[in-house]
């Protein structure tokens, strides 16, 4: 070991990549590696690959590990640690990540939905520190959210993660893979603005395979009028979605993270204007909106924060029992 500190094993499982690393108890990443998700066709293959990469991290950093935290995309059971039916993790359904990794590494393991994990990271080491009711929103390829009350993840029935990115905003809007029409993700995500632009670009000058939301932001900066419409549309739906969630949850702070945040200067101020003007039945002026502090590190730090917060709850229970 280099400093006498046991580190937290961190695993961030997304639709594009699986990040594996080691994180200190104060949220500093000490080691990281990644695997393309499409190279992991099943839960069994994924477990073997994750084990190899995590052991490599431990060997390279010359440290020991006291626990593992996992943030995983899609429906997961945070109690049993089992992966549900996740659209972008085909073949993983039923994988017992927590149980398997606990057995392979002989350490305690905890898992949360990745948006909840990101919220925990920002609440522990970033923009949500000290906020009683904290809403984290990831604007990326899709839209994910995590809501914390007094530092704890809000859960639905049987521990379910609320999918706020899929509340319906426009019944005549685009069809989403979730089965709904005009849900928030289908209107305000990176995928949504890409699809809208390509459908409305009569020049057909771009290939869908290489065209991204970032391409739209770049076009806007060159004065492209259709890109300006796409960003105004994005601002409107981001703002309206925030207004809907604030009307229901009345958070003290909303933090916006995810890939689109890298170009937030082009849409977020306008989105906040729309949010303020659309949210009138609750004291929305008391809800601060800001961008994330952790940004590209939020995946691994979020996974580590899953364990940090789980341990706090375990210790609180022990204290209550005497």
Tab-separated table of C-alpha atoms in Angstrom:
chain	number	residue	atom	x	y	z
A	1	UNK	CA	0.000	0.000	0.000
A	2	UNK	CA	1.138	3.531	-0.741
A	3	UNK	CA	-0.545	5.529	2.050
A	4	UNK	CA	-2.079	3.138	4.543
A	5	UNK	CA	-5.592	3.742	3.240
A	6	UNK	CA	-7.984	1.069	2.028
A	7	UNK	CA	-9.675	2.276	-1.143
A	8	UNK	CA	-13.174	1.809	-2.526
A	9	UNK	CA	-13.524	-0.324	-5.631
A	10	UNK	CA	-15.757	1.601	-8.046
A	11	UNK	CA	-17.661	0.150	-11.008
A	12	UNK	CA	-19.702	2.375	-13.320
A	13	UNK	CA	-21.775	0.356	-15.792
A	14	UNK	CA	-23.183	2.254	-18.763
A	15	UNK	CA	-24.537	1.424	-22.189
A	16	UNK	CA	-21.302	2.437	-23.929
A	17	UNK	CA	-18.601	1.472	-21.468
A	18	UNK	CA	-17.952	-0.057	-18.074
A	19	UNK	CA	-15.502	1.992	-16.013
A	20	UNK	CA	-13.569	0.330	-13.203
A	21	UNK	CA	-11.395	2.131	-10.707
A	22	UNK	CA	-10.268	2.835	-7.169
A	23	UNK	CA	-11.483	5.860	-5.227
A	24	UNK	CA	-10.414	7.307	-1.880
A	25	UNK	CA	-12.847	8.033	0.932
A	26	UNK	CA	-12.768	11.708	0.015
A	27	UNK	CA	-13.707	11.093	-3.621
A	28	UNK	CA	-10.294	11.153	-5.337
A	29	UNK	CA	-9.843	8.686	-8.193
A	30	UNK	CA	-6.581	6.772	-7.819
A	31	UNK	CA	-6.863	4.345	-10.726
A	32	UNK	CA	-9.222	3.744	-13.641
A	33	UNK	CA	-9.728	1.399	-16.553
A	34	UNK	CA	-12.608	0.764	-18.951
A	35	UNK	CA	-14.202	-1.895	-21.136
A	36	UNK	CA	-16.591	-1.408	-24.043
A	37	UNK	CA	-20.014	-2.608	-22.991
A	38	UNK	CA	-20.729	-4.208	-26.363
A	39	UNK	CA	-17.797	-6.567	-25.737
A	40	UNK	CA	-19.675	-8.014	-22.745
A	41	UNK	CA	-22.553	-10.075	-24.172
A	42	UNK	CA	-23.665	-11.566	-20.855
A	43	UNK	CA	-23.526	-10.992	-17.136
A	44	UNK	CA	-21.137	-13.905	-16.709
A	45	UNK	CA	-18.672	-12.501	-19.247
A	46	UNK	CA	-19.008	-9.060	-17.663
A	47	UNK	CA	-18.246	-10.357	-14.168
A	48	UNK	CA	-15.075	-12.074	-15.346
A	49	UNK	CA	-13.891	-8.982	-17.221
A	50	UNK	CA	-14.669	-6.648	-14.314
A	51	UNK	CA	-12.784	-8.917	-11.925
A	52	UNK	CA	-9.708	-8.916	-14.168
A	53	UNK	CA	-9.678	-5.120	-14.550
A	54	UNK	CA	-10.275	-4.430	-10.865
A	55	UNK	CA	-7.471	-6.763	-9.836
A	56	UNK	CA	-5.205	-4.966	-12.318
A	57	UNK	CA	-6.123	-1.635	-10.701
A	58	UNK	CA	-5.239	-3.023	-7.279
A	59	UNK	CA	-1.951	-4.410	-8.523
A	60	UNK	CA	-0.915	-1.200	-10.299
A	61	UNK	CA	-1.847	1.072	-7.396
A	62	UNK	CA	-0.338	-1.285	-4.791
A	63	UNK	CA	-3.246	-0.756	-2.415
A	64	UNK	CA	-5.871	-2.831	-0.675
A	65	UNK	CA	-9.615	-2.476	-1.097
A	66	UNK	CA	-12.168	-2.471	1.720
A	67	UNK	CA	-15.436	-2.447	-0.274
A	68	UNK	CA	-17.012	-2.045	-3.730
A	69	UNK	CA	-19.648	0.386	-4.951
A	70	UNK	CA	-21.537	-0.025	-8.234
A	71	UNK	CA	-23.571	2.401	-10.320
A	72	UNK	CA	-25.484	0.595	-13.062
A	73	UNK	CA	-27.684	1.872	-15.856
A	74	UNK	CA	-31.316	0.842	-16.130
A	75	UNK	CA	-33.563	-1.054	-13.755
A	76	UNK	CA	-31.527	-2.604	-10.938
A	77	UNK	CA	-32.553	-3.897	-7.536
A	78	UNK	CA	-30.464	-1.957	-4.987
A	79	UNK	CA	-31.399	-4.379	-2.213
A	80	UNK	CA	-30.592	-7.701	-3.886
A	81	UNK	CA	-28.007	-6.262	-6.281
A	82	UNK	CA	-29.556	-7.963	-9.312
A	83	UNK	CA	-29.639	-6.423	-12.815
A	84	UNK	CA	-33.120	-6.090	-14.296
A	85	UNK	CA	-34.267	-5.965	-17.911
A	86	UNK	CA	-31.952	-3.226	-19.183
A	87	UNK	CA	-32.367	-2.388	-22.870
A	88	UNK	CA	-28.692	-1.539	-23.452
A	89	UNK	CA	-27.352	-4.469	-21.416
A	90	UNK	CA	-28.713	-7.418	-23.389
A	91	UNK	CA	-27.844	-10.725	-21.774
A	92	UNK	CA	-27.248	-9.205	-18.330
A	93	UNK	CA	-30.735	-9.658	-16.905
A	94	UNK	CA	-30.652	-11.598	-13.634
A	95	UNK	CA	-26.911	-11.075	-13.145
A	96	UNK	CA	-26.216	-11.036	-9.390
A	97	UNK	CA	-23.496	-8.408	-9.450
A	98	UNK	CA	-23.393	-7.679	-5.737
A	99	UNK	CA	-23.385	-11.284	-4.582
A	100	UNK	CA	-20.818	-12.412	-7.163
A	101	UNK	CA	-18.351	-9.575	-6.608
A	102	UNK	CA	-18.645	-9.866	-2.827
A	103	UNK	CA	-17.703	-13.529	-3.125
A	104	UNK	CA	-14.833	-12.968	-5.573
A	105	UNK	CA	-13.195	-10.150	-3.581
A	106	UNK	CA	-14.345	-11.005	-0.030
A	107	UNK	CA	-15.509	-7.423	0.631
A	108	UNK	CA	-18.967	-5.874	1.092
A	109	UNK	CA	-20.611	-4.564	-2.098
A	110	UNK	CA	-23.464	-2.109	-2.720
A	111	UNK	CA	-25.241	-1.100	-5.938
A	112	UNK	CA	-27.561	1.698	-7.108
A	113	UNK	CA	-28.983	2.943	-10.375
A	114	UNK	CA	-26.287	5.073	-12.051
A	115	UNK	CA	-28.302	8.316	-11.863
A	116	UNK	CA	-28.837	7.785	-8.121
A	117	UNK	CA	-25.111	7.060	-7.809
A	118	UNK	CA	-24.267	10.337	-9.583
A	119	UNK	CA	-26.625	12.206	-7.261
A	120	UNK	CA	-24.880	10.653	-4.266
A	121	UNK	CA	-21.472	11.699	-5.621
A	122	UNK	CA	-22.524	15.331	-6.074
A	123	UNK	CA	-24.201	15.320	-2.644
A	124	UNK	CA	-21.114	13.830	-0.988
A	125	UNK	CA	-18.275	15.681	-2.745
A	126	UNK	CA	-19.780	18.219	-5.137
A	127	UNK	CA	-22.603	20.649	-5.817
A	128	UNK	CA	-25.165	19.028	-3.521
A	129	UNK	CA	-23.210	19.072	-0.261
A	130	UNK	CA	-25.473	20.204	2.569
A	131	UNK	CA	-28.641	20.359	0.435
A	132	UNK	CA	-31.650	18.793	2.155
A	133	UNK	CA	-33.666	18.023	-0.996
A	134	UNK	CA	-31.367	17.528	-3.958
A	135	UNK	CA	-32.271	16.654	-7.550
A	136	UNK	CA	-29.584	15.527	-9.987
A	137	UNK	CA	-30.377	15.414	-13.713
A	138	UNK	CA	-28.132	13.791	-16.317
A	139	UNK	CA	-28.585	15.221	-19.805
A	140	UNK	CA	-26.758	12.892	-22.134
A	141	UNK	CA	-27.725	10.325	-24.761
A	142	UNK	CA	-30.763	9.861	-22.520
A	143	UNK	CA	-32.042	11.577	-19.384
A	144	UNK	CA	-31.512	10.173	-15.905
A	145	UNK	CA	-32.425	11.591	-12.519
A	146	UNK	CA	-31.645	10.942	-8.881
A	147	UNK	CA	-33.483	12.563	-5.969
A	148	UNK	CA	-32.069	12.674	-2.441
A	149	UNK	CA	-33.915	13.617	0.737
A	150	UNK	CA	-31.682	14.329	3.728
A	151	UNK	CA	-28.845	12.552	1.951
A	152	UNK	CA	-30.788	9.375	1.199
A	153	UNK	CA	-31.983	8.125	-2.179
A	154	UNK	CA	-35.721	8.455	-2.682
A	155	UNK	CA	-37.139	5.069	-3.672
A	156	UNK	CA	-40.470	3.928	-4.990
A	157	UNK	CA	-42.378	0.778	-4.115
A	158	UNK	CA	-40.104	-2.226	-3.477
A	159	UNK	CA	-37.076	0.056	-3.808
A	160	UNK	CA	-37.760	0.976	-7.443
A	161	UNK	CA	-35.896	3.875	-9.039
A	162	UNK	CA	-38.306	6.574	-10.287
A	163	UNK	CA	-37.801	7.102	-14.036
A	164	UNK	CA	-38.443	10.843	-14.181
A	165	UNK	CA	-36.855	11.069	-17.604
A	166	UNK	CA	-39.856	9.223	-18.975
A	167	UNK	CA	-42.711	11.408	-17.768
A	168	UNK	CA	-44.910	12.393	-20.716
A	169	UNK	CA	-44.687	16.024	-21.812
A	170	UNK	CA	-46.231	15.999	-25.292
A	171	UNK	CA	-48.627	13.159	-26.234
A	172	UNK	CA	-48.114	14.055	-29.905
A	173	UNK	CA	-44.323	13.944	-29.590
A	174	UNK	CA	-41.808	11.303	-30.700
A	175	UNK	CA	-42.145	7.666	-29.739
A	176	UNK	CA	-39.654	6.553	-27.092
A	177	UNK	CA	-38.163	3.091	-26.618
A	178	UNK	CA	-39.858	3.050	-23.202
A	179	UNK	CA	-43.212	2.763	-24.980
A	180	UNK	CA	-44.403	6.287	-24.189
A	181	UNK	CA	-44.974	9.066	-26.711
A	182	UNK	CA	-43.452	12.482	-26.077
A	183	UNK	CA	-41.692	11.693	-22.809
A	184	UNK	CA	-38.953	14.021	-21.549
A	185	UNK	CA	-36.123	11.846	-22.844
A	186	UNK	CA	-37.638	11.699	-26.325
A	187	UNK	CA	-37.709	15.515	-26.445
A	188	UNK	CA	-34.698	16.858	-24.505
A	189	UNK	CA	-31.891	14.269	-24.626
A	190	UNK	CA	-28.864	14.217	-26.893
A	191	UNK	CA	-30.511	11.508	-28.983
A	192	UNK	CA	-33.697	13.568	-29.233
A	193	UNK	CA	-32.091	16.725	-30.607
A	194	UNK	CA	-30.002	14.674	-33.014
A	195	UNK	CA	-33.103	12.961	-34.395
A	196	UNK	CA	-35.016	16.238	-34.631
A	197	UNK	CA	-32.212	17.936	-36.554
A	198	UNK	CA	-31.751	15.079	-39.026
A	199	UNK	CA	-35.490	14.867	-39.678
A	200	UNK	CA	-35.686	18.592	-40.404
A	201	UNK	CA	-32.459	18.979	-42.374
A	202	UNK	CA	-33.615	19.009	-45.990
A	203	UNK	CA	-30.043	19.102	-47.271
A	204	UNK	CA	-29.420	15.558	-45.980
A	205	UNK	CA	-25.746	16.487	-45.724
A	206	UNK	CA	-24.963	14.463	-42.581
A	207	UNK	CA	-24.635	10.753	-41.959
A	208	UNK	CA	-26.635	9.638	-38.896
A	209	UNK	CA	-23.746	7.391	-37.851
A	210	UNK	CA	-21.309	10.262	-37.321
A	211	UNK	CA	-23.781	12.995	-36.360
A	212	UNK	CA	-24.148	13.797	-32.648
A	213	UNK	CA	-25.609	16.418	-30.344
A	214	UNK	CA	-22.136	17.963	-30.171
A	215	UNK	CA	-22.275	18.402	-33.961
A	216	UNK	CA	-25.379	20.555	-33.469
A	217	UNK	CA	-23.627	22.705	-30.880
A	218	UNK	CA	-20.694	23.167	-33.277
A	219	UNK	CA	-23.081	24.106	-36.110
A	220	UNK	CA	-24.797	26.630	-33.867
A	221	UNK	CA	-21.492	28.349	-33.217
A	222	UNK	CA	-21.047	28.769	-36.998
A	223	UNK	CA	-24.466	30.430	-37.338
A	224	UNK	CA	-26.452	27.448	-38.643
A	225	UNK	CA	-30.155	28.446	-38.391
A	226	UNK	CA	-31.496	24.908	-37.984
A	227	UNK	CA	-29.037	24.290	-35.140
A	228	UNK	CA	-30.339	27.465	-33.487
A	229	UNK	CA	-33.886	26.066	-33.700
A	230	UNK	CA	-32.726	22.731	-32.285
A	231	UNK	CA	-31.077	24.427	-29.301
A	232	UNK	CA	-34.081	26.673	-28.648
A	233	UNK	CA	-36.239	23.532	-28.682
A	234	UNK	CA	-33.811	21.805	-26.315
A	235	UNK	CA	-33.912	24.803	-23.962
A	236	UNK	CA	-37.699	24.797	-23.953
A	237	UNK	CA	-38.076	21.117	-23.115
A	238	UNK	CA	-35.255	21.066	-20.560
A	239	UNK	CA	-36.865	24.036	-18.814
A	240	UNK	CA	-40.359	22.577	-18.955
A	241	UNK	CA	-39.139	19.246	-17.571
A	242	UNK	CA	-37.379	20.979	-14.683
A	243	UNK	CA	-40.579	22.913	-13.962
A	244	UNK	CA	-42.608	19.696	-13.863
A	245	UNK	CA	-40.206	17.995	-11.470
A	246	UNK	CA	-39.932	21.068	-9.254
A	247	UNK	CA	-43.719	21.351	-9.037
A	248	UNK	CA	-43.809	17.769	-7.744
A	249	UNK	CA	-40.613	17.551	-5.650
A	250	UNK	CA	-39.762	21.196	-4.733
A	251	UNK	CA	-36.001	20.527	-4.398
A	252	UNK	CA	-33.627	22.997	-2.789
A	253	UNK	CA	-31.148	22.559	-5.623
A	254	UNK	CA	-31.065	21.023	-9.085
A	255	UNK	CA	-27.705	20.013	-10.529
A	256	UNK	CA	-27.383	19.328	-14.249
A	257	UNK	CA	-24.716	16.868	-15.369
A	258	UNK	CA	-24.062	14.632	-18.358
A	259	UNK	CA	-22.467	15.143	-21.757
A	260	UNK	CA	-24.743	17.988	-22.877
A	261	UNK	CA	-23.552	20.020	-19.894
A	262	UNK	CA	-20.251	20.608	-21.703
A	263	UNK	CA	-22.212	23.001	-23.949
A	264	UNK	CA	-24.567	24.289	-21.264
A	265	UNK	CA	-23.610	27.872	-22.079
A	266	UNK	CA	-25.724	27.521	-25.224
A	267	UNK	CA	-28.980	26.393	-23.625
A	268	UNK	CA	-29.080	26.331	-19.833
A	269	UNK	CA	-29.722	30.029	-19.118
A	270	UNK	CA	-32.688	29.970	-21.489
A	271	UNK	CA	-33.888	26.680	-19.962
A	272	UNK	CA	-33.818	28.237	-16.491
A	273	UNK	CA	-35.866	31.209	-17.774
A	274	UNK	CA	-38.498	28.798	-19.077
A	275	UNK	CA	-38.348	26.822	-15.824
A	276	UNK	CA	-38.955	29.945	-13.725
A	277	UNK	CA	-41.812	31.187	-15.913
A	278	UNK	CA	-43.519	27.764	-16.049
A	279	UNK	CA	-43.329	26.859	-12.348
A	280	UNK	CA	-45.782	29.034	-10.418
A	281	UNK	CA	-47.523	26.952	-7.757
A	282	UNK	CA	-44.437	26.290	-5.607
A	283	UNK	CA	-41.587	28.584	-4.457
A	284	UNK	CA	-39.387	27.772	-7.465
A	285	UNK	CA	-37.331	30.907	-6.832
A	286	UNK	CA	-35.843	29.035	-3.878
A	287	UNK	CA	-34.660	26.188	-6.142
A	288	UNK	CA	-31.123	26.878	-7.332
A	289	UNK	CA	-30.058	25.406	-10.690
A	290	UNK	CA	-26.388	24.809	-11.475
A	291	UNK	CA	-24.095	22.521	-13.424
A	292	UNK	CA	-22.303	19.570	-11.865
A	293	UNK	CA	-18.936	19.867	-10.152
A	294	UNK	CA	-17.697	16.342	-10.860
A	295	UNK	CA	-18.565	16.080	-14.583
A	296	UNK	CA	-16.389	13.358	-16.196
A	297	UNK	CA	-15.523	11.845	-12.820
A	298	UNK	CA	-19.101	11.424	-11.656
A	299	UNK	CA	-19.402	7.805	-12.840
A	300	UNK	CA	-16.602	6.378	-10.709
A	301	UNK	CA	-17.050	8.785	-7.807
A	302	UNK	CA	-20.759	7.989	-7.912
A	303	UNK	CA	-20.062	4.275	-7.631
A	304	UNK	CA	-17.791	4.963	-4.655
A	305	UNK	CA	-20.412	7.244	-3.069
A	306	UNK	CA	-22.905	4.369	-3.226
A	307	UNK	CA	-20.809	2.512	-0.683
A	308	UNK	CA	-20.004	5.607	1.405
A	309	UNK	CA	-23.700	6.384	1.837
A	310	UNK	CA	-24.646	2.741	2.395
A	311	UNK	CA	-22.060	2.504	5.187
A	312	UNK	CA	-23.445	5.641	6.829
A	313	UNK	CA	-26.888	4.018	6.935
A	314	UNK	CA	-25.461	0.766	8.311
A	315	UNK	CA	-23.609	2.662	11.044
A	316	UNK	CA	-26.749	4.657	11.907
A	317	UNK	CA	-28.723	1.424	12.344
A	318	UNK	CA	-26.013	-0.028	14.564
A	319	UNK	CA	-26.021	3.100	16.722
A	320	UNK	CA	-29.792	2.929	17.130
A	321	UNK	CA	-29.536	-0.691	18.235
A	322	UNK	CA	-27.027	0.325	20.869
